[in-house]
Short mmCIF file of C-alpha atoms in Angstrom, two decimals:
data_model
loop_
_atom_site.label_atom_id
_atom_site.label_comp_id
_atom_site.label_asym_id
_atom_site.label_seq_id
_atom_site.Cartn_x
_atom_site.Cartn_y
_atom_site.Cartn_z
CA MET W 1 10.46 9.55 39.52
CA THR W 2 8.76 6.22 40.78
CA ASP W 3 11.01 3.45 41.35
CA VAL W 4 9.51 1.31 38.88
CA ARG W 5 11.81 -2.06 39.33
CA TRP W 6 9.55 -3.51 41.55
CA THR W 7 6.63 -4.34 39.41
CA GLU W 8 5.50 -6.85 37.54
CA VAL W 9 6.61 -6.58 33.72
CA SER W 10 3.24 -6.79 31.40
CA ARG W 11 2.85 -8.79 28.57
CA SER W 12 2.25 -5.10 27.31
CA GLU W 13 5.15 -4.00 27.75
CA TYR W 14 7.12 -7.30 26.23
CA CYS W 15 5.48 -7.11 23.15
CA VAL W 16 7.02 -3.12 23.85
CA ILE W 17 10.14 -3.84 24.01
CA ALA W 18 9.70 -6.63 21.03
CA CYS W 19 8.55 -4.02 18.93
CA ALA W 20 11.22 -1.75 19.44
CA GLU W 21 13.67 -4.36 19.02
CA ALA W 22 12.80 -4.24 14.82
CA TRP W 23 14.95 -1.08 15.37
CA ARG W 24 17.95 -1.61 16.96
CA GLY W 25 21.20 -1.27 14.58
CA ALA W 26 18.92 0.61 12.56
CA GLY W 27 21.00 3.43 12.34
CA GLU W 28 19.44 6.91 10.59
CA ILE W 29 16.33 5.79 9.13
CA LEU W 30 13.16 6.30 9.06
CA ALA W 31 10.51 4.34 11.84
CA SER W 32 7.02 3.93 10.44
CA PRO W 33 5.34 2.57 13.48
CA MET W 34 1.35 1.18 12.70
CA GLY W 35 -0.55 1.36 15.67
CA PRO W 36 0.23 2.13 19.83
CA ILE W 37 2.78 -0.44 20.85
CA PRO W 38 5.24 -0.11 17.84
CA SER W 39 5.20 3.73 18.13
CA VAL W 40 5.32 3.55 22.22
CA GLY W 41 8.60 0.79 20.94
CA ALA W 42 9.79 3.14 18.41
CA ARG W 43 10.00 5.94 20.77
CA LEU W 44 11.10 3.73 23.47
CA ALA W 45 14.16 2.28 20.71
CA ARG W 46 15.07 6.79 19.98
CA LEU W 47 14.94 7.11 23.35
CA THR W 48 17.81 4.28 24.23
CA PHE W 49 19.59 1.81 21.13
CA ALA W 50 19.03 3.44 18.13
CA PRO W 51 19.51 7.29 18.90
CA ASP W 52 19.62 8.13 15.22
CA LEU W 53 16.21 6.82 14.26
CA LEU W 54 13.55 9.39 12.88
CA LEU W 55 9.72 9.40 14.22
CA THR W 56 6.80 11.01 12.42
CA ASP W 57 3.88 12.51 13.93
CA GLY W 58 1.74 10.07 11.87
CA GLU W 59 0.65 13.63 9.58
CA ALA W 60 3.44 15.56 7.88
CA MET W 61 6.52 15.93 10.01
CA ILE W 62 9.24 14.43 11.20
CA VAL W 63 9.57 14.58 15.23
CA ARG W 64 12.02 14.17 18.14
CA PRO W 65 10.56 12.04 21.04
CA ASP W 66 8.77 14.81 22.97
CA GLY W 67 7.01 15.71 19.74
CA THR W 68 9.15 18.90 18.50
CA PRO W 69 9.13 18.76 14.67
CA GLU W 70 12.50 18.36 13.44
CA GLY W 71 11.63 18.17 9.88
CA TRP W 72 9.32 18.24 6.94
CA LEU W 73 7.21 14.66 5.47
CA PRO W 74 3.79 14.77 4.17
CA TYR W 75 2.47 11.75 2.07
CA ARG W 76 4.52 12.89 -1.45
CA GLN W 77 8.26 12.70 0.02
CA HIS W 78 7.05 9.67 2.34
CA LEU W 79 6.39 7.40 -0.52
CA ALA W 80 9.23 8.59 -2.17
CA LEU W 81 11.53 7.76 0.99
CA VAL W 82 9.93 4.32 0.84
CA SER W 83 10.98 3.83 -2.50
CA GLY W 84 14.75 5.26 -2.00
CA GLY W 85 14.55 2.24 1.48
CA ARG W 86 15.75 4.40 3.86
CA ARG W 87 12.69 3.24 5.99
CA HIS W 88 11.47 -0.08 8.16
CA VAL W 89 8.41 0.08 8.80
CA MET W 90 5.90 -1.93 11.51
CA MET W 91 2.71 -2.37 9.76
CA GLY W 92 -0.52 -4.19 11.09
CA ALA W 93 -1.67 -7.26 9.13
CA SER W 94 -5.21 -8.33 9.32
CA GLN W 95 -4.29 -12.17 8.09
CA ILE W 96 -0.28 -13.29 7.63
CA ASP W 97 0.74 -16.84 6.43
CA ARG W 98 4.18 -18.63 6.54
CA TYR W 99 6.00 -16.93 4.22
CA GLY W 100 5.46 -13.08 5.16
CA ASN W 101 2.12 -12.74 2.76
CA GLN W 102 0.04 -10.27 4.61
CA ASN W 103 -3.45 -9.16 3.56
CA ILE W 104 -5.44 -5.57 5.05
CA SER W 105 -7.32 -5.69 1.80
CA CYS W 106 -10.27 -7.63 2.77
CA VAL W 107 -11.47 -11.35 3.47
CA GLY W 108 -13.35 -13.43 1.59
CA ASP W 109 -13.12 -13.61 -2.78
CA TRP W 110 -11.66 -10.04 -3.67
CA ALA W 111 -14.26 -10.03 -6.96
CA ARG W 112 -16.29 -9.83 -4.29
CA PRO W 113 -14.67 -9.68 -0.31
CA LYS W 114 -17.13 -11.19 2.18
CA ARG W 115 -15.75 -8.23 4.57
CA GLN W 116 -14.09 -5.21 2.84
CA LEU W 117 -11.22 -4.11 4.75
CA LEU W 118 -8.56 -1.00 4.58
CA GLY W 119 -7.45 -2.15 1.21
CA VAL W 120 -3.67 -2.73 -0.18
CA ARG W 121 -2.69 0.68 1.09
CA GLY W 122 1.49 0.96 0.86
CA ALA W 123 2.37 -2.59 1.33
CA PRO W 124 2.99 -3.34 -1.94
CA ILE W 125 5.27 -0.26 -2.26
CA ASN W 126 6.72 -0.96 1.49
CA THR W 127 7.31 -5.09 1.02
CA LEU W 128 9.46 -4.54 -2.25
CA ASN W 129 11.38 -1.63 -1.19
CA ASN W 130 12.31 -1.43 2.65
CA PRO W 131 12.11 -4.17 5.30
CA THR W 132 8.31 -4.55 6.87
CA SER W 133 7.70 -5.94 10.35
CA TYR W 134 4.80 -6.70 11.38
CA TRP W 135 2.85 -6.14 14.32
CA ILE W 136 0.04 -8.56 15.08
CA PRO W 137 -1.38 -7.42 18.43
CA ARG W 138 -4.45 -11.22 18.87
CA HIS W 139 -2.29 -13.32 17.38
CA SER W 140 -5.25 -16.44 16.38
CA ARG W 141 -6.01 -18.87 14.17
CA ARG W 142 -7.83 -15.70 11.57
CA VAL W 143 -5.02 -14.12 11.40
CA PHE W 144 -2.78 -16.93 10.75
CA VAL W 145 -3.81 -18.77 8.25
CA GLU W 146 -2.45 -21.08 5.81
CA LYS W 147 -3.26 -18.74 2.94
CA VAL W 148 -4.32 -15.50 2.53
CA ASP W 149 -7.49 -14.26 0.83
CA MET W 150 -4.99 -10.94 -0.52
CA VAL W 151 -1.51 -11.18 -1.30
CA CYS W 152 -1.25 -7.37 0.15
CA GLY W 153 2.60 -7.69 1.69
CA VAL W 154 4.77 -9.66 -0.48
CA GLY W 155 5.48 -13.06 1.44
CA TYR W 156 9.02 -14.94 1.15
CA ASP W 157 7.79 -17.70 -1.66
CA ARG W 158 6.62 -15.22 -3.56
CA VAL W 159 9.15 -12.94 -3.78
CA ALA W 160 11.51 -15.58 -4.97
CA GLU W 161 9.35 -15.61 -8.55
CA HIS W 162 11.45 -12.64 -9.08
CA PRO W 163 14.73 -12.56 -7.56
CA GLY W 164 15.13 -9.27 -10.01
CA THR W 165 12.79 -6.96 -7.95
CA ALA W 166 13.79 -8.74 -5.01
CA ARG W 167 17.25 -7.05 -4.21
CA PHE W 168 15.60 -5.25 -1.05
CA HIS W 169 13.22 -6.91 0.22
CA ARG W 170 13.44 -8.29 3.65
CA ILE W 171 10.74 -9.27 6.24
CA PRO W 172 12.93 -8.64 9.74
CA ARG W 173 9.84 -9.82 12.83
CA VAL W 174 6.66 -10.63 12.97
CA VAL W 175 5.27 -9.49 16.87
CA SER W 176 2.59 -10.83 18.31
CA ASP W 177 1.00 -10.93 21.54
CA LEU W 178 2.24 -14.23 22.23
CA GLY W 179 5.79 -13.95 20.96
CA VAL W 180 8.37 -12.52 18.48
CA PHE W 181 8.65 -14.75 14.79
CA ASP W 182 11.14 -14.81 12.41
CA PHE W 183 12.06 -16.48 8.67
CA ALA W 184 15.40 -17.63 9.56
CA THR W 185 14.44 -20.76 8.27
CA PRO W 186 16.15 -22.75 4.82
CA ASP W 187 12.48 -22.05 3.11
CA ARG W 188 11.83 -18.58 5.07
CA SER W 189 9.21 -20.06 6.67
CA MET W 190 7.79 -18.65 9.70
CA ARG W 191 9.84 -19.62 12.77
CA LEU W 192 8.93 -18.78 16.45
CA ALA W 193 12.35 -16.99 18.19
CA SER W 194 10.81 -15.76 21.39
CA LEU W 195 8.08 -16.34 23.55
CA HIS W 196 6.83 -12.98 25.98
CA PRO W 197 7.55 -14.96 29.74
CA GLY W 198 3.98 -16.45 30.30
CA VAL W 199 3.42 -18.01 27.02
CA THR W 200 3.88 -21.51 26.18
CA VAL W 201 4.38 -22.97 23.31
CA GLU W 202 2.05 -25.23 23.26
CA GLN W 203 -0.27 -21.88 23.18
CA VAL W 204 1.43 -20.39 19.63
CA ARG W 205 0.65 -23.73 18.11
CA GLU W 206 -2.79 -24.15 19.25
CA ALA W 207 -3.44 -19.88 18.21
CA THR W 208 -1.22 -20.42 14.93
CA GLY W 209 -3.48 -21.93 11.19
CA PHE W 210 0.04 -23.46 9.46
CA GLU W 211 2.53 -24.81 11.14
CA LEU W 212 5.58 -22.87 12.88
CA THR W 213 9.17 -23.79 13.25
CA ILE W 214 9.73 -23.91 16.34
CA PRO W 215 13.35 -24.57 18.26
CA ASP W 216 14.73 -26.90 21.01
CA GLU W 217 15.48 -24.34 23.33
CA VAL W 218 12.83 -21.13 22.69
CA ALA W 219 14.75 -18.06 24.23
CA PRO W 220 12.03 -15.69 25.97
CA THR W 221 11.13 -12.30 24.75
CA ARG W 222 14.32 -10.18 26.90
CA GLU W 223 12.82 -8.54 30.03
CA PRO W 224 13.06 -4.59 30.23
CA THR W 225 15.54 -2.72 31.87
CA PRO W 226 14.25 -0.23 34.32
CA GLU W 227 14.86 2.56 32.42
CA GLU W 228 13.05 1.60 29.89
CA LEU W 229 10.54 0.76 32.16
CA ARG W 230 10.75 3.86 33.27
CA LEU W 231 10.40 5.98 30.11
CA ILE W 232 7.64 3.90 28.37
CA ARG W 233 5.48 3.91 31.73
CA GLU W 234 6.40 7.51 32.04
CA VAL W 235 7.79 9.67 29.66
CA ILE W 236 6.31 7.74 26.13
CA ASP W 237 2.48 6.53 27.68
CA PRO W 238 2.21 7.73 31.40
CA ALA W 239 -1.74 7.51 29.93
CA ASP W 240 -1.50 3.22 29.77
CA ILE W 241 -2.29 3.69 25.84
CA ARG W 242 -0.56 0.81 25.33
CA ARG W 243 -3.09 -1.70 27.83
CA ARG W 244 -5.90 -1.05 25.40
CA GLU W 245 -4.17 -3.04 22.54
CA VAL W 246 -3.00 -5.53 24.69
CA ALA W 247 -4.86 -6.16 28.05
CA THR W 248 -2.88 -8.43 29.61
CA MET A 1 -7.37 37.94 -16.60
CA THR A 2 -10.51 35.17 -16.62
CA ASP A 3 -12.05 35.61 -13.64
CA LYS A 4 -12.73 31.63 -13.02
CA THR A 5 -15.66 31.31 -9.83
CA MET A 6 -18.79 29.65 -10.45
CA THR A 7 -21.05 28.28 -8.14
CA ALA A 8 -20.29 24.62 -7.25
CA ASP A 9 -23.61 23.23 -9.22
CA GLU A 10 -22.05 25.26 -12.08
CA VAL A 11 -19.19 23.09 -11.49
CA VAL A 12 -20.98 20.07 -11.81
CA SER A 13 -23.50 20.96 -13.94
CA ARG A 14 -19.93 21.18 -16.57
CA LEU A 15 -20.18 17.48 -15.50
CA ALA A 16 -21.45 14.08 -17.01
CA SER A 17 -22.56 10.64 -16.55
CA GLY A 18 -19.52 8.47 -17.43
CA MET A 19 -16.92 10.65 -16.46
CA THR A 20 -13.01 9.90 -15.13
CA LEU A 21 -13.53 12.58 -11.52
CA GLY A 22 -10.11 12.66 -9.93
CA ILE A 23 -11.26 13.79 -5.90
CA GLY A 24 -8.34 15.42 -4.07
CA GLY A 25 -7.37 14.84 -0.58
CA TRP A 26 -6.27 11.81 1.95
CA GLY A 27 -8.75 9.83 3.72
CA SER A 28 -10.96 12.09 5.61
CA ARG A 29 -8.49 14.84 5.25
CA ARG A 30 -9.03 18.10 2.78
CA LYS A 31 -11.32 16.28 0.54
CA PRO A 32 -14.06 18.82 -1.32
CA MET A 33 -17.08 18.22 -0.07
CA SER A 34 -19.22 20.54 -1.12
CA LEU A 35 -18.01 19.87 -4.47
CA VAL A 36 -19.09 15.77 -3.49
CA ARG A 37 -22.20 17.19 -2.46
CA ALA A 38 -23.16 19.61 -5.35
CA LEU A 39 -22.54 16.23 -7.15
CA LEU A 40 -25.33 14.08 -5.39
CA ARG A 41 -27.76 16.93 -6.29
CA THR A 42 -27.58 15.99 -10.27
CA ASP A 43 -28.34 13.07 -11.96
CA ILE A 44 -24.73 12.07 -13.00
CA THR A 45 -23.80 8.53 -12.47
CA ASP A 46 -21.91 5.30 -13.99
CA LEU A 47 -18.50 7.72 -13.04
CA THR A 48 -14.68 6.42 -12.63
CA LEU A 49 -13.86 7.61 -9.46
CA VAL A 50 -9.82 8.64 -8.73
CA SER A 51 -9.59 8.60 -4.96
CA TYR A 52 -6.95 8.39 -2.36
CA GLY A 53 -10.40 7.45 -0.96
CA GLY A 54 -12.40 8.49 2.24
CA PRO A 55 -16.10 9.86 2.83
CA ASP A 56 -16.12 11.21 -0.71
CA VAL A 57 -15.80 7.61 -2.42
CA GLY A 58 -18.33 6.41 0.31
CA MET A 59 -21.14 8.81 -0.14
CA LEU A 60 -20.65 8.82 -3.69
CA VAL A 61 -20.84 4.40 -4.51
CA ALA A 62 -23.86 3.97 -1.66
CA ALA A 63 -25.55 7.16 -3.70
CA GLY A 64 -24.86 4.25 -6.84
CA ARG A 65 -23.29 7.08 -9.01
CA VAL A 66 -19.91 4.86 -9.18
CA ARG A 67 -19.01 2.30 -11.71
CA ARG A 68 -15.62 1.92 -10.90
CA LEU A 69 -13.57 3.11 -8.37
CA VAL A 70 -9.64 3.21 -8.98
CA ALA A 71 -8.01 3.24 -5.24
CA PRO A 72 -5.24 1.75 -2.70
CA PHE A 73 -7.49 2.43 0.53
CA VAL A 74 -10.81 4.33 1.62
CA THR A 75 -10.75 4.82 5.17
CA LEU A 76 -12.24 7.98 7.45
CA ASP A 77 -8.87 8.05 9.60
CA SER A 78 -10.00 7.83 13.24
CA ILE A 79 -12.85 5.16 11.87
CA PRO A 80 -10.49 3.18 10.53
CA LEU A 81 -13.42 0.99 7.94
CA GLU A 82 -15.32 2.84 5.98
CA PRO A 83 -18.33 1.76 6.72
CA HIS A 84 -21.33 2.41 3.57
CA TYR A 85 -17.86 2.17 1.02
CA ARG A 86 -17.76 -1.69 2.75
CA ALA A 87 -21.13 -2.51 2.50
CA ALA A 88 -21.40 -1.52 -1.14
CA ARG A 89 -18.06 -3.49 -1.85
CA GLU A 90 -20.29 -6.10 -0.17
CA ARG A 91 -22.96 -6.17 -2.51
CA GLY A 92 -20.83 -5.83 -5.38
CA ALA A 93 -21.90 -2.33 -6.23
CA PHE A 94 -19.32 -1.16 -8.96
CA GLU A 95 -16.10 -2.48 -9.59
CA LEU A 96 -13.06 -1.83 -7.90
CA THR A 97 -9.32 -1.11 -9.53
CA GLU A 98 -7.29 -1.94 -6.31
CA VAL A 99 -3.76 -0.06 -6.95
CA ASP A 100 -0.89 0.38 -4.11
CA GLU A 101 -0.39 3.59 -2.38
CA GLY A 102 3.37 4.48 -4.45
CA MET A 103 1.67 3.10 -7.80
CA PHE A 104 -1.79 5.87 -7.78
CA MET A 105 0.88 8.83 -7.17
CA TRP A 106 2.93 7.47 -10.27
CA GLY A 107 0.26 6.78 -12.16
CA LEU A 108 -1.51 10.22 -11.27
CA ARG A 109 2.49 11.35 -11.87
CA ALA A 110 2.04 9.62 -15.62
CA ALA A 111 -0.72 11.87 -16.55
CA ALA A 112 0.53 15.05 -15.87
CA ASN A 113 3.69 14.76 -17.61
CA ARG A 114 2.18 13.05 -20.36
CA LEU A 115 3.52 9.87 -20.27
CA PRO A 116 0.99 6.63 -20.73
CA PHE A 117 3.15 4.63 -17.84
CA LEU A 118 5.60 5.27 -14.71
CA PRO A 119 7.99 2.14 -13.91
CA VAL A 120 7.16 1.53 -10.33
CA ARG A 121 9.76 -0.81 -8.32
CA ALA A 122 5.83 -2.12 -6.42
CA GLY A 123 2.90 -4.12 -6.26
CA ILE A 124 5.48 -7.39 -8.19
CA GLY A 125 4.78 -10.53 -6.36
CA SER A 126 1.11 -9.18 -4.72
CA ASP A 127 -2.09 -10.05 -5.84
CA VAL A 128 -2.49 -5.93 -7.38
CA MET A 129 -1.25 -8.31 -10.09
CA ARG A 130 -3.48 -10.76 -10.47
CA VAL A 131 -6.59 -8.15 -9.62
CA ASN A 132 -5.77 -5.87 -12.40
CA PRO A 133 -4.72 -8.67 -15.29
CA GLY A 134 -4.32 -5.29 -17.55
CA LEU A 135 -1.37 -4.26 -16.19
CA ARG A 136 1.49 -5.35 -17.70
CA THR A 137 5.62 -5.25 -16.62
CA VAL A 138 8.74 -3.19 -18.08
CA THR A 139 12.11 -4.07 -18.22
CA SER A 140 14.88 -1.78 -17.34
CA PRO A 141 16.69 -1.57 -20.66
CA TYR A 142 19.85 -0.44 -18.54
CA GLU A 143 22.58 -3.05 -16.96
CA ASP A 144 20.83 -4.01 -13.80
CA GLY A 145 17.86 -5.63 -16.16
CA GLU A 146 15.09 -5.26 -13.27
CA THR A 147 11.12 -5.66 -14.23
CA PHE A 148 8.78 -3.21 -13.03
CA VAL A 149 5.30 -2.30 -13.30
CA ALA A 150 3.87 0.06 -15.58
CA MET A 151 1.75 1.48 -14.25
CA PRO A 152 -0.48 3.56 -16.34
CA ALA A 153 -1.17 7.08 -16.80
CA LEU A 154 -4.50 8.12 -14.78
CA ARG A 155 -5.40 10.45 -16.79
CA LEU A 156 -8.41 12.73 -15.20
CA ASP A 157 -11.24 14.72 -17.24
CA ALA A 158 -11.77 16.21 -14.15
CA ALA A 159 -10.58 16.22 -10.46
CA LEU A 160 -12.40 17.94 -7.27
CA VAL A 161 -10.01 19.67 -4.74
CA HIS A 162 -10.16 21.47 -1.58
CA VAL A 163 -7.65 23.78 -0.42
CA ASN A 164 -7.31 26.73 2.30
CA ARG A 165 -7.70 29.66 -0.21
CA ALA A 166 -7.57 30.59 -3.48
CA ASP A 167 -7.85 33.93 -6.13
CA ARG A 168 -10.12 34.73 -8.71
CA LEU A 169 -8.42 33.41 -10.78
CA GLY A 170 -7.75 30.15 -9.87
CA ASN A 171 -4.34 30.35 -8.10
CA GLY A 172 -5.33 27.72 -5.05
CA GLN A 173 -2.89 27.79 -2.23
CA TYR A 174 -3.32 25.24 1.05
CA LEU A 175 -1.80 26.42 4.77
CA GLY A 176 -2.47 23.06 6.59
CA PRO A 177 0.65 20.58 7.02
CA ASP A 178 0.66 18.14 3.58
CA PRO A 179 -0.82 19.28 0.39
CA TYR A 180 -1.18 15.37 -0.44
CA PHE A 181 -1.92 15.52 -4.36
CA ASP A 182 -3.91 18.03 -4.93
CA ASP A 183 -1.84 19.38 -8.08
CA LEU A 184 -1.40 16.38 -9.37
CA PHE A 185 -4.92 15.59 -10.08
CA CYS A 186 -5.18 19.22 -11.25
CA GLU A 187 -2.19 18.93 -13.34
CA ALA A 188 -3.50 15.29 -14.10
CA ALA A 189 -7.09 16.30 -15.53
CA ASP A 190 -8.56 17.84 -18.70
CA THR A 191 -10.15 20.43 -16.26
CA ALA A 192 -10.67 21.41 -12.51
CA TYR A 193 -11.96 23.05 -9.98
CA VAL A 194 -10.98 23.90 -6.82
CA SER A 195 -13.10 25.20 -3.58
CA CYS A 196 -11.77 26.88 -0.93
CA GLU A 197 -12.47 28.05 2.32
CA ARG A 198 -11.79 31.50 1.35
CA ILE A 199 -11.27 33.72 -1.93
CA VAL A 200 -8.85 36.78 -1.27
CA ASP A 201 -7.11 38.68 -3.63
CA THR A 202 -4.36 37.69 -4.59
CA ALA A 203 -1.87 39.85 -3.16
CA GLU A 204 -3.12 38.68 0.33
CA LEU A 205 -2.37 35.21 -0.59
CA THR A 206 1.80 35.11 0.21
CA LYS A 207 1.17 38.25 3.00
CA GLU A 208 1.15 36.24 5.80
CA ALA A 209 2.14 32.53 4.02
CA PRO A 210 5.22 31.62 1.95
CA PRO A 211 4.92 31.04 -1.70
CA GLN A 212 5.39 27.48 -1.08
CA SER A 213 2.12 27.26 -0.05
CA LEU A 214 1.03 27.86 -3.28
CA LEU A 215 0.23 24.49 -4.43
CA VAL A 216 -2.07 24.82 -7.61
CA LYS A 217 -1.35 26.89 -10.33
CA ARG A 218 -4.57 28.85 -11.98
CA LEU A 219 -3.72 27.71 -15.85
CA HIS A 220 -4.33 24.41 -14.53
CA VAL A 221 -7.75 24.85 -12.30
CA THR A 222 -10.93 25.64 -14.79
CA GLY A 223 -13.48 27.05 -11.55
CA VAL A 224 -13.23 28.09 -8.36
CA VAL A 225 -15.63 27.54 -6.26
CA GLU A 226 -15.93 29.81 -2.36
CA ALA A 227 -16.77 27.33 -0.57
CA PRO A 228 -16.52 28.47 3.90
CA GLY A 229 -16.51 24.97 5.54
CA GLY A 230 -16.84 22.78 1.73
CA ALA A 231 -14.32 20.55 3.48
CA HIS A 232 -16.69 19.20 5.80
CA PHE A 233 -17.07 17.23 7.75
CA THR A 234 -13.10 16.35 6.74
CA SER A 235 -10.56 18.14 8.24
CA CYS A 236 -9.12 21.28 6.67
CA ALA A 237 -6.28 22.17 8.31
CA PRO A 238 -5.78 24.96 9.94
CA ASP A 239 -9.13 26.61 8.89
CA HIS A 240 -11.06 23.24 11.26
CA GLY A 241 -10.50 20.21 12.39
CA ARG A 242 -12.49 16.67 11.61
CA ASP A 243 -15.29 16.84 13.10
CA GLU A 244 -15.46 14.10 14.94
CA ASP A 245 -18.83 14.08 16.23
CA PHE A 246 -20.69 14.46 12.92
CA GLN A 247 -18.43 11.68 11.50
CA ARG A 248 -19.68 9.25 14.07
CA LEU A 249 -22.81 10.40 13.54
CA TYR A 250 -22.43 9.99 9.33
CA ALA A 251 -20.46 6.32 9.86
CA THR A 252 -23.45 4.49 11.97
CA THR A 253 -26.78 6.05 10.24
CA PRO A 254 -28.50 4.45 6.95
CA TRP A 255 -27.45 5.80 4.07
CA ALA A 256 -30.69 6.05 2.63
CA GLU A 257 -31.51 8.32 6.44
CA PHE A 258 -28.44 10.15 6.75
CA SER A 259 -29.03 11.19 2.98
CA GLU A 260 -32.59 12.52 3.50
CA ARG A 261 -32.14 14.27 6.46
CA PHE A 262 -28.56 16.23 5.77
CA LEU A 263 -27.92 15.63 1.60
CA SER A 264 -32.01 16.48 0.34
CA GLY A 265 -30.92 20.10 -0.61
CA ASP A 266 -29.12 22.74 -0.50
CA GLU A 267 -25.32 23.54 0.43
CA ALA A 268 -26.87 26.09 2.79
CA ASP A 269 -29.96 23.24 3.74
CA TYR A 270 -26.43 20.98 4.64
CA ARG A 271 -24.95 23.45 7.14
CA SER A 272 -28.66 24.49 8.31
CA ALA A 273 -29.73 20.50 9.01
CA VAL A 274 -25.80 20.27 10.51
CA ARG A 275 -26.45 23.34 12.90
CA THR A 276 -29.57 21.76 14.24
CA TRP A 277 -28.45 17.89 14.55
CA GLN A 278 -25.43 19.87 16.72
CA GLU A 279 -27.84 21.76 18.53
CA GLU A 280 -29.62 18.81 19.12
CA GLN A 281 -26.26 17.34 20.53
CA GLY A 282 -26.07 20.22 23.49
#
């Protein structure tokens, strides 16, 4: 076993830790990570502080961290599980605004888009039924926008107009390559919750297209423990796929 | 007992311009591509497609056969964005009814259950409501009083699906990990056409596979087509995976060029053109 304690923690590893923390205390629910770093994060959470989590293989199986199947979850059951709420998904976002409205459908006017993207996918049903967090590997003004072009995932301002429908709506966190963000403000707009080590408040402000709430004291994203680093580097992601998403 | 076997060309001879067609599979997985290719050989146009979209949608919109698409996404999975779909959408080549994945499923379930709609907790607060001004909401008549989207039934004139095995009567079997929504597509349709990797005797269906793999029931099926490799280049586990190299070719070749080289003849010509291309790659 390599002693990993003395090698520098990479930005991609802080991102893994920040994503993993989304599932702390989640209990026996399904973690649905989308993208490499959230996937490494979910498995890390499962192997450490969230041992009851269920993981998917991205297809029809519920698997243990080593890939052993322990359940069947085809798309039709997955959609029912979403409605039942025993799931915390971490999705991507092509655009996100200060209230957590998310867009993965298209850029520009929906009727005649400048750039067609994926489509709304399951974002509307996710956000009304189970906790939905977001992962953004490249924090920029193109992604963190004043107003998204098509609301797919529903944010706090939109949902406030539908209090009866909104009883299960929750956006616990947004993780980017610069920091962690939440909505712990009086008007449920985005707030800087922690900065990844090496990142400045100014950098975040510069890369964000709307005004963020920035507390006087911003904590750094926590350090991984030596055991967590070992799990990331030697067990979960020895091929260093995380670095393809966040290079530093 | 009715023998429902037919050719892909016989299937498409029963379809007509203006119809609403549901296409099974999911993204670039177990799509009835040989039936889509047969459709491309006809003059049928002005279609309404209902699909968890993959290259089926990409090809039909690229060929200008689609008036309206009902879908929550269009993707090639390993290539996230479907290039021919994107191009067609960006030039405004068809109308889009963009709904959430769950709403889409509820729409098929409503159709299968002969209901005008089903309530779903999805869509409200999102721009799905803005871009589909025809969508209505419904209020729970019970104490909770919650408001839901009343997702209208997605009734289909015809469904096209591809499975691993079928018998001549139309009983369809999937052997991969996910049924997707193929049985629902068939139940939501007035007519359903099932292509399969191999037609086998009824008794053989359950010789090595459990009865719950019998996904599609013959009473919902109009025609059965034996089409080995009929899902190509999408995946059809466990018979074959996705042909990633060929999919990459599809995604990077201008539509006219791809169509000319691979889709100008019949299904046998398609297979031979694919083989030739594979040999060229070494």
